[in-house]
mmCIF file of C-alpha atoms in Angstrom:
data_model
loop_
_atom_site.group_PDB
_atom_site.id
_atom_site.type_symbol
_atom_site.label_atom_id
_atom_site.label_comp_id
_atom_site.label_asym_id
_atom_site.label_seq_id
_atom_site.Cartn_x
_atom_site.Cartn_y
_atom_site.Cartn_z
ATOM 1 C CA MET A 1 84.413 70.549 11.360
ATOM 2 C CA THR A 2 87.027 72.573 9.502
ATOM 3 C CA TRP A 3 88.334 75.439 11.631
ATOM 4 C CA CYS A 4 91.515 77.375 12.394
ATOM 5 C CA ALA A 5 93.219 76.779 15.730
ATOM 6 C CA THR A 6 95.270 79.969 15.332
ATOM 7 C CA CYS A 7 92.587 82.572 14.638
ATOM 8 C CA ASP A 8 89.478 80.578 15.721
ATOM 9 C CA TRP A 9 87.894 80.914 12.292
ATOM 10 C CA ASN A 10 84.735 78.778 12.110
ATOM 11 C CA VAL A 11 85.239 77.589 15.693
ATOM 12 C CA ASP A 12 81.544 78.082 16.429
ATOM 13 C CA PRO A 13 79.560 78.089 13.169
ATOM 14 C CA GLY A 14 76.263 77.114 14.777
ATOM 15 C CA ALA A 15 74.280 79.818 16.519
ATOM 16 C CA PRO A 16 73.497 79.102 20.184
ATOM 17 C CA ALA A 17 70.041 77.761 20.857
ATOM 18 C CA PRO A 18 67.795 80.738 21.612
ATOM 19 C CA ALA A 19 66.431 81.069 25.100
ATOM 20 C CA ALA A 20 62.888 79.792 25.455
ATOM 21 C CA GLY A 21 61.387 83.063 26.725
ATOM 22 C CA ARG A 22 62.505 85.804 29.058
ATOM 23 C CA VAL A 23 62.630 83.605 32.154
ATOM 24 C CA ASP A 24 64.968 81.108 30.504
ATOM 25 C CA ALA A 25 67.148 83.928 29.165
ATOM 26 C CA LEU A 26 67.360 85.425 32.655
ATOM 27 C CA ARG A 27 68.299 82.059 34.156
ATOM 28 C CA ARG A 28 71.088 81.628 31.608
ATOM 29 C CA ARG A 29 72.516 85.067 32.345
ATOM 30 C CA LEU A 30 72.399 84.401 36.078
ATOM 31 C CA ALA A 31 74.006 80.980 35.557
ATOM 32 C CA ARG A 32 76.973 82.524 33.749
ATOM 33 C CA ARG A 33 77.282 85.288 36.346
ATOM 34 C CA HIS A 34 77.193 82.904 39.305
ATOM 35 C CA GLY A 35 79.633 80.623 37.511
ATOM 36 C CA ARG A 36 82.132 83.466 37.192
ATOM 37 C CA TRP A 37 81.657 84.447 40.839
ATOM 38 C CA LEU A 38 82.353 80.929 42.023
ATOM 39 C CA ALA A 39 85.368 80.664 39.715
ATOM 40 C CA ASP A 40 86.744 83.869 41.244
ATOM 41 C CA GLU A 41 86.191 82.467 44.741
ATOM 42 C CA MET A 42 88.165 79.348 43.843
ATOM 43 C CA ALA A 43 90.943 81.441 42.292
ATOM 44 C CA ARG A 44 91.228 83.284 45.615
ATOM 45 C CA GLY A 45 91.442 79.964 47.440
ATOM 46 C CA GLU A 46 88.119 80.393 49.252
ATOM 47 C CA SER A 47 86.268 77.341 50.498
ATOM 48 C CA LEU A 48 83.284 76.102 48.533
ATOM 49 C CA ARG A 49 81.874 74.158 51.463
ATOM 50 C CA PRO A 50 78.093 74.601 51.664
ATOM 51 C CA HIS A 51 76.927 77.147 54.186
ATOM 52 C CA ARG A 52 73.726 78.878 55.222
ATOM 53 C CA ASP A 53 73.716 82.370 53.739
ATOM 54 C CA ALA A 54 70.859 84.870 53.537
ATOM 55 C CA SER A 55 69.704 83.509 50.169
ATOM 56 C CA SER A 56 69.468 79.950 51.472
ATOM 57 C CA VAL A 57 67.546 81.016 54.569
ATOM 58 C CA LEU A 58 65.114 83.108 52.507
ATOM 59 C CA ALA A 59 64.665 80.195 50.087
ATOM 60 C CA TYR A 60 63.654 77.918 52.960
ATOM 61 C CA VAL A 61 61.266 80.574 54.296
ATOM 62 C CA ILE A 62 59.559 80.897 50.895
ATOM 63 C CA ALA A 63 59.415 77.122 50.458
ATOM 64 C CA LEU A 64 57.840 76.713 53.895
ATOM 65 C CA ALA A 65 55.326 79.439 53.003
ATOM 66 C CA VAL A 66 54.373 77.499 49.869
ATOM 67 C CA HIS A 67 53.770 74.348 51.892
ATOM 68 C CA ALA A 68 51.933 76.343 54.577
ATOM 69 C CA GLY A 69 49.651 77.757 51.890
ATOM 70 C CA ILE A 70 48.628 74.240 50.880
ATOM 71 C CA VAL A 71 47.914 73.352 54.524
ATOM 72 C CA MET A 72 45.826 76.514 54.943
ATOM 73 C CA LEU A 73 43.964 75.734 51.720
ATOM 74 C CA THR A 74 43.134 72.281 53.084
ATOM 75 C CA ALA A 75 42.027 73.678 56.435
ATOM 76 C CA LEU A 76 39.892 76.364 54.784
ATOM 77 C CA GLY A 77 38.194 73.774 52.599
ATOM 78 C CA ALA A 78 37.394 71.597 55.607
ATOM 79 C CA VAL A 79 36.014 74.557 57.604
ATOM 80 C CA LEU A 80 33.783 75.667 54.742
ATOM 81 C CA ILE A 81 32.360 72.177 54.350
ATOM 82 C CA VAL A 82 31.714 71.639 58.068
ATOM 83 C CA ALA A 83 30.608 75.152 59.072
ATOM 84 C CA GLY A 84 28.512 75.784 56.005
ATOM 85 C CA TRP A 85 26.876 72.380 55.701
ATOM 86 C CA ASP A 86 23.382 73.940 55.741
ATOM 87 C CA THR A 87 24.239 76.114 52.769
ATOM 88 C CA VAL A 88 25.049 75.177 49.204
ATOM 89 C CA VAL A 89 27.767 77.633 48.226
ATOM 90 C CA GLN A 90 30.175 77.106 51.130
ATOM 91 C CA PRO A 91 30.473 73.304 50.838
ATOM 92 C CA MET A 92 30.966 73.642 47.088
ATOM 93 C CA LEU A 93 33.747 76.161 47.670
ATOM 94 C CA GLY A 94 35.225 73.918 50.349
ATOM 95 C CA ILE A 95 35.269 70.923 48.034
ATOM 96 C CA GLY A 96 36.918 73.085 45.373
ATOM 97 C CA PHE A 97 39.624 74.196 47.827
ATOM 98 C CA LEU A 98 40.240 70.606 48.920
ATOM 99 C CA LEU A 99 40.540 69.430 45.322
ATOM 100 C CA LEU A 100 42.984 72.251 44.574
ATOM 101 C CA ALA A 101 45.044 71.367 47.664
ATOM 102 C CA VAL A 102 45.181 67.723 46.604
ATOM 103 C CA THR A 103 46.175 68.747 43.074
ATOM 104 C CA VAL A 104 49.106 70.931 44.151
ATOM 105 C CA ARG A 105 50.211 68.794 47.110
ATOM 106 C CA PRO A 106 53.955 68.070 47.417
ATOM 107 C CA ARG A 107 54.732 64.982 45.409
ATOM 108 C CA VAL A 108 57.324 62.372 46.261
ATOM 109 C CA GLY A 109 59.439 60.925 43.514
ATOM 110 C CA ARG A 110 58.360 57.746 41.776
ATOM 111 C CA LEU A 111 60.330 55.151 39.915
ATOM 112 C CA PRO A 112 59.604 55.264 36.181
ATOM 113 C CA GLU A 113 57.670 52.478 34.565
ATOM 114 C CA GLU A 114 58.501 50.462 31.446
ATOM 115 C CA VAL A 115 62.260 50.916 31.889
ATOM 116 C CA PRO A 116 64.760 48.586 33.598
ATOM 117 C CA VAL A 117 64.979 49.156 37.360
ATOM 118 C CA LEU A 118 67.822 47.227 38.983
ATOM 119 C CA THR A 119 68.074 46.032 42.586
ATOM 120 C CA ARG A 120 71.102 44.752 44.467
ATOM 121 C CA ASP A 121 70.128 41.199 43.600
ATOM 122 C CA ASP A 122 70.047 42.112 39.884
ATOM 123 C CA ALA A 123 73.463 43.807 39.794
ATOM 124 C CA PRO A 124 75.545 43.059 42.916
ATOM 125 C CA ARG A 125 78.857 44.100 41.341
ATOM 126 C CA LEU A 126 77.476 47.424 40.088
ATOM 127 C CA PHE A 127 75.988 48.202 43.496
ATOM 128 C CA ALA A 128 79.273 47.205 45.140
ATOM 129 C CA LEU A 129 81.083 49.760 42.967
ATOM 130 C CA VAL A 130 78.490 52.399 43.850
ATOM 131 C CA ASP A 131 78.920 51.612 47.561
ATOM 132 C CA GLU A 132 82.704 51.843 47.289
ATOM 133 C CA VAL A 133 82.509 55.225 45.574
ATOM 134 C CA ALA A 134 79.920 56.454 48.094
ATOM 135 C CA ALA A 135 82.157 55.506 51.028
ATOM 136 C CA VAL A 136 85.025 57.606 49.653
ATOM 137 C CA VAL A 137 82.714 60.526 48.920
ATOM 138 C CA GLY A 138 81.302 60.379 52.440
ATOM 139 C CA THR A 139 77.773 59.138 51.912
ATOM 140 C CA THR A 140 75.846 55.907 51.372
ATOM 141 C CA GLY A 141 74.841 54.082 48.208
ATOM 142 C CA VAL A 142 71.516 53.840 46.413
ATOM 143 C CA HIS A 143 68.527 51.511 46.652
ATOM 144 C CA ARG A 144 67.748 51.293 42.931
ATOM 145 C CA VAL A 145 69.453 51.935 39.589
ATOM 146 C CA VAL A 146 67.200 53.022 36.722
ATOM 147 C CA VAL A 147 68.628 52.367 33.252
ATOM 148 C CA LEU A 148 67.707 54.866 30.529
ATOM 149 C CA PRO A 149 68.856 55.430 26.929
ATOM 150 C CA ASP A 150 69.842 59.063 27.559
ATOM 151 C CA ALA A 151 73.364 60.475 27.468
ATOM 152 C CA ASN A 152 73.064 61.628 31.045
ATOM 153 C CA ALA A 153 73.140 60.528 34.672
ATOM 154 C CA SER A 154 71.574 61.869 37.842
ATOM 155 C CA VAL A 155 70.511 60.945 41.352
ATOM 156 C CA GLY A 156 67.237 61.460 43.159
ATOM 157 C CA THR A 157 64.854 60.011 45.689
ATOM 158 C CA TYR A 158 61.605 58.107 45.478
ATOM 159 C CA GLY A 159 58.846 57.112 47.843
ATOM 160 C CA VAL A 160 57.709 58.577 51.143
ATOM 161 C CA ARG A 161 60.858 57.328 52.874
ATOM 162 C CA GLY A 162 63.075 59.153 50.389
ATOM 163 C CA ARG A 163 64.968 56.115 49.142
ATOM 164 C CA ARG A 164 67.874 56.855 46.830
ATOM 165 C CA VAL A 165 67.954 56.142 43.112
ATOM 166 C CA LEU A 166 70.659 56.484 40.467
ATOM 167 C CA TYR A 167 69.496 57.223 36.925
ATOM 168 C CA LEU A 168 72.065 55.746 34.562
ATOM 169 C CA GLY A 169 71.885 56.731 30.906
ATOM 170 C CA LEU A 170 73.455 54.098 28.665
ATOM 171 C CA GLY A 171 74.048 56.745 26.013
ATOM 172 C CA LEU A 172 76.692 58.159 28.363
ATOM 173 C CA TRP A 173 77.751 55.076 30.351
ATOM 174 C CA GLU A 174 78.630 53.058 27.245
ATOM 175 C CA ILE A 175 81.021 55.670 25.803
ATOM 176 C CA LEU A 176 83.043 55.994 29.022
ATOM 177 C CA THR A 177 86.131 54.123 30.156
ATOM 178 C CA PRO A 178 86.023 52.389 33.570
ATOM 179 C CA ALA A 179 87.941 55.289 35.174
ATOM 180 C CA GLN A 180 85.529 57.825 33.682
ATOM 181 C CA ARG A 181 82.575 55.770 34.937
ATOM 182 C CA VAL A 182 84.010 55.931 38.450
ATOM 183 C CA ALA A 183 84.336 59.714 38.047
ATOM 184 C CA LEU A 184 80.710 59.890 36.905
ATOM 185 C CA LEU A 185 79.530 57.945 39.952
ATOM 186 C CA GLY A 186 81.677 60.106 42.205
ATOM 187 C CA HIS A 187 80.106 63.274 40.826
ATOM 188 C CA GLU A 188 76.522 62.060 41.115
ATOM 189 C CA LEU A 189 76.935 60.602 44.612
ATOM 190 C CA GLY A 190 78.707 63.817 45.596
ATOM 191 C CA HIS A 191 75.344 65.560 45.361
ATOM 192 C CA TYR A 192 74.100 63.361 48.212
ATOM 193 C CA ALA A 193 77.194 64.082 50.296
ATOM 194 C CA HIS A 194 77.082 67.874 50.003
ATOM 195 C CA GLY A 195 73.360 68.519 50.034
ATOM 196 C CA ASP A 196 72.056 70.427 47.018
ATOM 197 C CA THR A 197 69.413 72.893 48.240
ATOM 198 C CA ARG A 198 67.238 72.303 45.195
ATOM 199 C CA HIS A 199 67.097 68.586 45.935
ATOM 200 C CA SER A 200 66.085 68.987 49.584
ATOM 201 C CA LYS A 201 62.634 67.864 50.633
ATOM 202 C CA VAL A 202 61.523 71.364 51.625
ATOM 203 C CA VAL A 203 62.832 73.460 48.732
ATOM 204 C CA GLY A 204 62.774 70.770 46.055
ATOM 205 C CA THR A 205 59.114 69.917 46.588
ATOM 206 C CA ALA A 206 58.206 73.625 46.693
ATOM 207 C CA LEU A 207 59.900 74.185 43.333
ATOM 208 C CA ARG A 208 58.006 71.268 41.813
ATOM 209 C CA THR A 209 54.726 72.518 43.281
ATOM 210 C CA LEU A 210 55.201 76.027 41.885
ATOM 211 C CA ALA A 211 56.224 74.704 38.459
ATOM 212 C CA PHE A 212 53.152 72.479 38.414
ATOM 213 C CA LEU A 213 50.934 75.439 39.341
ATOM 214 C CA VAL A 214 52.375 77.523 36.504
ATOM 215 C CA ASP A 215 51.420 74.779 34.047
ATOM 216 C CA VAL A 216 47.933 74.405 35.534
ATOM 217 C CA LEU A 217 47.297 78.153 35.409
ATOM 218 C CA THR A 218 48.301 78.479 31.756
ATOM 219 C CA PRO A 219 44.955 78.925 29.935
ATOM 220 C CA ASP A 220 44.087 77.571 26.529
ATOM 221 C CA ALA A 221 43.196 79.960 23.727
ATOM 222 C CA PRO A 222 39.984 81.648 24.961
ATOM 223 C CA HIS A 223 36.821 81.755 22.878
ATOM 224 C CA GLY A 224 34.172 84.270 23.818
ATOM 225 C CA PHE A 225 33.988 87.257 26.151
ATOM 226 C CA LEU A 226 33.637 85.353 29.431
ATOM 227 C CA ALA A 227 36.412 82.981 28.466
ATOM 228 C CA ARG A 228 38.709 85.958 27.840
ATOM 229 C CA ILE A 229 37.907 87.406 31.259
ATOM 230 C CA GLY A 230 38.661 84.043 32.858
ATOM 231 C CA ALA A 231 41.922 83.788 30.908
ATOM 232 C CA VAL A 232 43.004 87.232 32.126
ATOM 233 C CA MET A 233 42.314 86.221 35.736
ATOM 234 C CA LEU A 234 44.261 82.984 35.284
ATOM 235 C CA LEU A 235 47.178 84.802 33.681
ATOM 236 C CA THR A 236 47.259 87.317 36.531
ATOM 237 C CA LEU A 237 47.393 84.515 39.100
ATOM 238 C CA ARG A 238 49.923 82.657 36.944
ATOM 239 C CA ALA A 239 52.171 85.738 36.850
ATOM 240 C CA ALA A 240 52.146 85.908 40.660
ATOM 241 C CA VAL A 241 53.020 82.214 41.017
ATOM 242 C CA LEU A 242 55.688 82.511 38.320
ATOM 243 C CA GLY A 243 57.212 85.449 40.185
ATOM 244 C CA VAL A 244 57.553 83.348 43.333
ATOM 245 C CA LEU A 245 59.019 80.495 41.283
ATOM 246 C CA VAL A 246 61.601 82.764 39.637
ATOM 247 C CA LEU A 247 62.536 84.261 43.012
ATOM 248 C CA LEU A 248 62.969 80.846 44.624
ATOM 249 C CA ASP A 249 64.911 79.672 41.576
ATOM 250 C CA HIS A 250 67.235 82.682 41.810
ATOM 251 C CA LEU A 251 67.798 82.264 45.548
ATOM 252 C CA THR A 252 68.881 78.624 45.117
ATOM 253 C CA LEU A 253 70.884 79.090 41.916
ATOM 254 C CA ARG A 254 74.188 79.969 43.562
ATOM 255 C CA ALA A 255 73.929 77.079 46.032
ATOM 256 C CA SER A 256 73.089 74.692 43.201
ATOM 257 C CA GLN A 257 76.133 75.766 41.179
ATOM 258 C CA ARG A 258 78.289 75.504 44.279
ATOM 259 C CA ALA A 259 77.023 71.931 44.656
ATOM 260 C CA GLU A 260 78.242 71.153 41.119
ATOM 261 C CA TYR A 261 81.784 72.268 41.959
ATOM 262 C CA LEU A 262 81.673 70.234 45.170
ATOM 263 C CA ALA A 263 80.450 67.198 43.216
ATOM 264 C CA ASP A 264 83.345 67.676 40.767
ATOM 265 C CA ALA A 265 85.773 67.789 43.689
ATOM 266 C CA ALA A 266 84.266 64.570 45.077
ATOM 267 C CA ALA A 267 84.712 62.898 41.693
ATOM 268 C CA GLY A 268 88.330 64.066 41.637
ATOM 269 C CA ARG A 269 89.003 62.479 45.030
ATOM 270 C CA VAL A 270 87.485 59.194 43.917
ATOM 271 C CA ALA A 271 88.768 58.809 40.361
ATOM 272 C CA SER A 272 91.516 61.485 39.995
ATOM 273 C CA PRO A 273 91.148 65.008 38.536
ATOM 274 C CA SER A 274 92.371 63.858 35.117
ATOM 275 C CA ALA A 275 89.511 61.344 34.848
ATOM 276 C CA VAL A 276 87.031 64.118 35.666
ATOM 277 C CA VAL A 277 88.526 66.319 32.946
ATOM 278 C CA GLU A 278 88.176 63.465 30.451
ATOM 279 C CA LEU A 279 84.568 62.980 31.544
ATOM 280 C CA MET A 280 83.800 66.663 30.978
ATOM 281 C CA ASP A 281 85.306 66.478 27.498
ATOM 282 C CA LEU A 282 83.061 63.542 26.618
ATOM 283 C CA LEU A 283 80.057 65.475 27.920
ATOM 284 C CA LEU A 284 80.796 68.017 25.174
ATOM 285 C CA VAL A 285 79.830 65.440 22.536
ATOM 286 C CA SER A 286 77.006 63.869 24.533
ATOM 287 C CA ASP A 287 74.512 66.171 22.800
ATOM 288 C CA THR A 288 75.125 64.247 19.578
ATOM 289 C CA VAL A 289 74.427 60.841 21.141
ATOM 290 C CA ARG A 290 70.646 61.079 20.783
ATOM 291 C CA ASP A 291 71.091 62.095 17.130
ATOM 292 C CA LYS A 292 73.277 59.047 16.557
ATOM 293 C CA LEU A 293 70.734 56.776 18.212
ATOM 294 C CA ARG A 294 67.931 58.277 16.151
ATOM 295 C CA ARG A 295 69.901 57.673 12.947
ATOM 296 C CA GLU A 296 70.322 54.041 13.963
ATOM 297 C CA SER A 297 66.553 53.780 14.428
ATOM 298 C CA VAL A 298 65.788 55.492 11.110
ATOM 299 C CA ARG A 299 68.216 53.235 9.235
ATOM 300 C CA ALA A 300 66.584 50.157 10.753
ATOM 301 C CA HIS A 301 63.031 51.250 9.909
ATOM 302 C CA THR A 302 63.818 52.428 6.389
ATOM 303 C CA GLY A 303 66.020 49.453 5.532
ATOM 304 C CA ILE A 304 69.020 51.634 4.674
ATOM 305 C CA GLY A 305 72.021 49.362 4.307
ATOM 306 C CA GLY A 306 69.757 46.308 4.383
ATOM 307 C CA GLN A 307 69.559 46.356 8.167
ATOM 308 C CA ARG A 308 66.428 45.120 9.939
ATOM 309 C CA PRO A 309 65.239 46.403 13.348
ATOM 310 C CA ARG A 310 66.181 43.196 15.169
ATOM 311 C CA ASP A 311 69.652 43.251 13.624
ATOM 312 C CA ALA A 312 70.090 46.931 14.550
ATOM 313 C CA GLU A 313 69.514 46.157 18.213
ATOM 314 C CA GLN A 314 72.557 43.884 18.205
ATOM 315 C CA GLY A 315 75.735 45.817 18.910
ATOM 316 C CA LEU A 316 73.980 49.200 19.154
ATOM 317 C CA TRP A 317 75.944 50.371 22.174
ATOM 318 C CA GLU A 318 79.230 49.078 20.782
ATOM 319 C CA ARG A 319 78.645 51.059 17.565
ATOM 320 C CA LEU A 320 77.836 54.152 19.596
ATOM 321 C CA ALA A 321 81.053 53.810 21.599
ATOM 322 C CA ALA A 322 83.078 53.288 18.413
ATOM 323 C CA GLN A 323 81.593 56.383 16.769
ATOM 324 C CA THR A 324 82.315 58.502 19.829
ATOM 325 C CA GLY A 325 85.811 57.083 20.103
ATOM 326 C CA ALA A 326 86.497 58.157 16.531
ATOM 327 C CA VAL A 327 86.017 61.855 17.362
ATOM 328 C CA PRO A 328 89.459 63.465 16.851
ATOM 329 C CA PRO A 329 91.150 65.528 19.598
ATOM 330 C CA GLU A 330 90.861 68.641 17.421
ATOM 331 C CA GLU A 331 87.069 68.453 17.599
ATOM 332 C CA TYR A 332 87.130 68.373 21.405
ATOM 333 C CA GLU A 333 89.373 71.445 21.380
ATOM 334 C CA ARG A 334 86.966 73.233 19.026
ATOM 335 C CA LEU A 335 84.012 72.391 21.254
ATOM 336 C CA ARG A 336 85.872 73.643 24.324
ATOM 337 C CA ARG A 337 86.631 76.951 22.630
ATOM 338 C CA ALA A 338 83.084 77.280 21.333
ATOM 339 C CA GLY A 339 81.720 76.597 24.795
ATOM 340 C CA GLU A 340 83.978 79.238 26.325
ATOM 341 C CA ARG A 341 82.775 81.789 23.775
ATOM 342 C CA ARG A 342 79.147 81.055 24.563
ATOM 343 C CA GLY A 343 79.664 80.813 28.303
ATOM 344 C CA HIS A 344 78.090 77.409 27.821
ATOM 345 C CA SER A 345 76.537 75.510 30.700
ATOM 346 C CA ALA A 346 74.563 72.296 30.670
ATOM 347 C CA ASP A 347 71.606 74.233 32.068
ATOM 348 C CA SER A 348 70.987 77.092 34.459
ATOM 349 C CA THR A 349 71.788 74.965 37.519
ATOM 350 C CA HIS A 350 75.309 74.182 36.255
ATOM 351 C CA PRO A 351 78.283 76.546 36.109
ATOM 352 C CA PRO A 352 79.798 77.102 32.652
ATOM 353 C CA THR A 353 81.502 73.869 31.630
ATOM 354 C CA HIS A 354 84.805 75.479 30.635
ATOM 355 C CA LEU A 355 85.185 76.980 34.137
ATOM 356 C CA ARG A 356 84.512 73.617 35.786
ATOM 357 C CA ARG A 357 86.987 71.919 33.473
ATOM 358 C CA ARG A 358 89.662 74.554 34.111
ATOM 359 C CA HIS A 359 89.234 74.108 37.864
ATOM 360 C CA MET A 360 89.773 70.348 37.647
ATOM 361 C CA ALA A 361 92.630 70.658 35.145
ATOM 362 C CA GLU A 362 94.474 72.934 37.588
ATOM 363 C CA ALA A 363 93.843 70.655 40.581
ATOM 364 C CA GLU A 364 96.768 68.862 42.197
ATOM 365 C CA PRO A 365 97.341 65.526 40.432
ATOM 366 C CA ARG A 366 96.457 62.501 42.525
ATOM 367 C CA GLY A 367 95.786 58.839 41.977
ATOM 368 C CA ALA A 368 92.381 57.198 41.963
ATOM 369 C CA ARG A 369 91.094 55.902 45.289
ATOM 370 C CA VAL A 370 88.530 53.682 43.579
ATOM 371 C CA THR A 371 89.312 51.691 40.460
ATOM 372 C CA CYS A 372 87.299 49.387 38.247
ATOM 373 C CA ASP A 373 89.553 46.696 36.791
ATOM 374 C CA ASP A 374 88.763 44.557 33.756
ATOM 375 C CA THR A 375 87.249 41.770 35.853
ATOM 376 C CA ALA A 376 84.871 44.147 37.615
ATOM 377 C CA ALA A 377 84.029 45.945 34.363
ATOM 378 C CA GLN A 378 83.161 42.661 32.662
ATOM 379 C CA ALA A 379 81.030 41.569 35.624
ATOM 380 C CA ILE A 380 79.108 44.867 35.569
ATOM 381 C CA ALA A 381 78.639 44.581 31.797
ATOM 382 C CA ALA A 382 77.167 41.102 32.267
ATOM 383 C CA GLU A 383 74.767 42.420 34.925
ATOM 384 C CA LEU A 384 73.675 45.241 32.622
ATOM 385 C CA ALA A 385 73.264 42.952 29.582
ATOM 386 C CA PRO A 386 69.473 42.445 29.927
ATOM 387 C CA ALA A 387 68.942 46.180 30.480
ATOM 388 C CA ARG A 388 71.206 46.997 27.541
ATOM 389 C CA ALA A 389 69.204 44.692 25.281
ATOM 390 C CA SER A 390 65.777 46.015 26.313
ATOM 391 C CA THR A 391 66.947 49.637 26.098
ATOM 392 C CA ALA A 392 68.413 49.050 22.631
ATOM 393 C CA ARG A 393 65.086 47.558 21.579
ATOM 394 C CA HIS A 394 63.308 50.679 22.845
ATOM 395 C CA VAL A 395 65.698 52.965 20.958
ATOM 396 C CA ILE A 396 65.339 51.142 17.636
ATOM 397 C CA ARG A 397 61.566 50.850 18.019
ATOM 398 C CA ASP A 398 60.736 54.409 19.111
ATOM 399 C CA TYR A 399 63.481 56.890 18.213
ATOM 400 C CA ALA A 400 62.729 57.030 14.476
ATOM 401 C CA GLY A 401 59.440 58.765 15.201
#
């Protein structure tokens, strides 16, 4: 991109993506506001350690009320069936209440299907690195690693016992250096160590339940008078549920952004602040990774350059890393300035990226406490080889569509 570093001409030629409705626009405004508040707290030297404030307590109260409502719905359904067994209407209502309670019940996480899921036996060196990073962060490792094509990474839980899982996107992992990969692991595992309110069993499941209810209560286009009346009733109920969801989202937003800063600090302790800054810079171009992968798929399916799908799978991740490595420093600077102008954040749960980067850039320099040397990096690459191959096959086969 041609631009002027002196006057910022053409620094941000693309218009920001419009907010998807009023709720999303509100969340973005709140994200920027909370990001600035937290940045001011750090500038004053205040601690970002998680603490129970009024918002967090109210969020737990609302989340418990959501779960209590499901329990009451179940109990009411059972009472109607038992007490009104001699009637017809009451058991029918009771069955309806029970079905609704089952539909909106809190759901535990599940491992995705049809993607590589690694165990300790599959990738002992990768899990050893995760364990080493977790020990420095102050937590424990994970039980599974799910490999995806995305340019992203995250942590979560699955199953009734809440086992830990790391979602590792090859679109991001493959463009990072070993030090940046350690920083990435430090950040993600930092979320376990500091306890993100949104990811807790009580609040997290309540948020998912409310979001699911909003989708269920969104009516299709009505046809006929009675259908319109039913749609109005559904929309009224949907508005009430959406209001609770927005309130709970707002109450946990500040704690969630605080958790991001704490995760950054954990990554800095593990891999050094400079590695975290480099990671954040690469995240600026991660949005283009999916476009690059799609182009690879299109070229393979259309025969551009004489390349066949099976040939395109070979070396896909190496080509992606080479293309990303060819991005000049001036483009990273342009993206940083553009992001600062927009108040850019990855989403509403993240503080603006330029504020997070500035915080880490101003941190006291320190060496890495966990390193990944060439031998370890090669061993991890060998363990990931089958997953890399199957994920490349998925990208070439499906991304063109």
